C-alpha positions as a Python dict, from the first residue, in 0.01 Angstrom:
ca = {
    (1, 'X'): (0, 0, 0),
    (2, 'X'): (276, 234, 41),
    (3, 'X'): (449, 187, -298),
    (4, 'X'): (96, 255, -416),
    (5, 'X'): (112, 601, -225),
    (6, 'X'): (-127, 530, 64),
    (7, 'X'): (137, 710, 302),
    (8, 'X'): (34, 1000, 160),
    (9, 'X'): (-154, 1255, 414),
    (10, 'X'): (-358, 1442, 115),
    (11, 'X'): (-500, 1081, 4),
    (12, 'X'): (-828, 1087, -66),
    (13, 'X'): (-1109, 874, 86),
    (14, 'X'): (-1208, 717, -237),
    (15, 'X'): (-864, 679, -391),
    (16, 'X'): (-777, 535, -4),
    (17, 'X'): (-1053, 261, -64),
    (18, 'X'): (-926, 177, -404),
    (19, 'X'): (-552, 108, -264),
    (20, 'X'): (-685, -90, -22),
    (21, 'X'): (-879, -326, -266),
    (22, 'X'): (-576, -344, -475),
    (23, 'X'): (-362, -434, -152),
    (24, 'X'): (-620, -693, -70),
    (25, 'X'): (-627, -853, -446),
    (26, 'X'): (-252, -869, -466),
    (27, 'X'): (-236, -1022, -88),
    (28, 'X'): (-437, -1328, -218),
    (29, 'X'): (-160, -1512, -380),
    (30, 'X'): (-64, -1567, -52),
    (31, 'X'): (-225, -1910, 137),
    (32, 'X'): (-513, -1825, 358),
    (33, 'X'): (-618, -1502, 201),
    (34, 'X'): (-954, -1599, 53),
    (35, 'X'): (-1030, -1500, -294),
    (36, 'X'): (-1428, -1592, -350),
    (37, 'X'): (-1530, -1292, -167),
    (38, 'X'): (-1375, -926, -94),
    (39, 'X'): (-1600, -725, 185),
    (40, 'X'): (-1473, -378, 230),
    (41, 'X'): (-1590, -139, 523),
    (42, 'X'): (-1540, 225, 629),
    (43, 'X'): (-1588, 293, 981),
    (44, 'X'): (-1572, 650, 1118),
    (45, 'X'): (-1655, 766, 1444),
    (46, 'X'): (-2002, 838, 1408),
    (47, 'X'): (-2074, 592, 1143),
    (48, 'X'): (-1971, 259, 936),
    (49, 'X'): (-2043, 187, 574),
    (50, 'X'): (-2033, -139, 359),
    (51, 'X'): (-1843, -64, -19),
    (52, 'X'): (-2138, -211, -234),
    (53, 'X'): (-2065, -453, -466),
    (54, 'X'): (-2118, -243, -814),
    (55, 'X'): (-1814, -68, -686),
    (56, 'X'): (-1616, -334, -600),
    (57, 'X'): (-1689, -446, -957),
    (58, 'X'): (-1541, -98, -1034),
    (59, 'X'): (-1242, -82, -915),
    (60, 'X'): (-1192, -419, -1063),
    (61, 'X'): (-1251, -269, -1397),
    (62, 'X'): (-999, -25, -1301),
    (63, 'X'): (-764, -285, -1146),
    (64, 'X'): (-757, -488, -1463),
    (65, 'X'): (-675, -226, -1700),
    (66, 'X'): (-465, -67, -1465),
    (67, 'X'): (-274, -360, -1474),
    (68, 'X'): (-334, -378, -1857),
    (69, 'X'): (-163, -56, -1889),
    (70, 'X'): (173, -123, -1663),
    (71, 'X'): (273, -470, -1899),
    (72, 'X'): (175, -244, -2209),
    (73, 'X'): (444, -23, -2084),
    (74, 'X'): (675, -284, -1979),
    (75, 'X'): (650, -488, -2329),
    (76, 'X'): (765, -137, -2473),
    (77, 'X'): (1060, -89, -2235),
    (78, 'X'): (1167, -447, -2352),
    (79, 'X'): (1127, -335, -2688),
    (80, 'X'): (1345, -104, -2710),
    (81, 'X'): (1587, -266, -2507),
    (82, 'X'): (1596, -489, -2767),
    (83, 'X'): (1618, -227, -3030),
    (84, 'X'): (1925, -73, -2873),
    (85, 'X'): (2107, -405, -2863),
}
């Protein structure tokens, strides 16, 4: 969560959320992290709040072709590694 700028004091709430479903998706490699379901809650002083599941499917959209985007960039890189070999 840090690489992913969660340190950050000026985070928003949203964005906040979003790193922490990210965090959570990339934890699940690892044995005993479940997978079938992802429940995500905000609790505040005064109040708590369950992250509904059309946004959860959301910021899976956004996960995917966030992820989409990084190898683009990577197969690029490579490529012009390549290139300048």
């Amino acid at each position: 969560m840090i690489f992913n700028g969660f340190h950050e004091r000026e985070l928003s709430l949203e964005l906040g959320i979003y790193l922490l479903y990210e965090a959570k998706k990339s934890a699940e490699i690892a044995p005993g992290v479940g997978s079938e379901f992802t429940d995500i809650w905000v609790v505040s002083k005064n109040n708590y709040k369950k992250i509904d599941e059309d946004t959860i499917e959301i910021f899976e959209k956004a996960r995917k072709e966030k992820m989409k985007k990084n190898n683009e960039a990577l197969s690029e890189t490579f490529q012009k590694i390549e290139e300048a070999e």
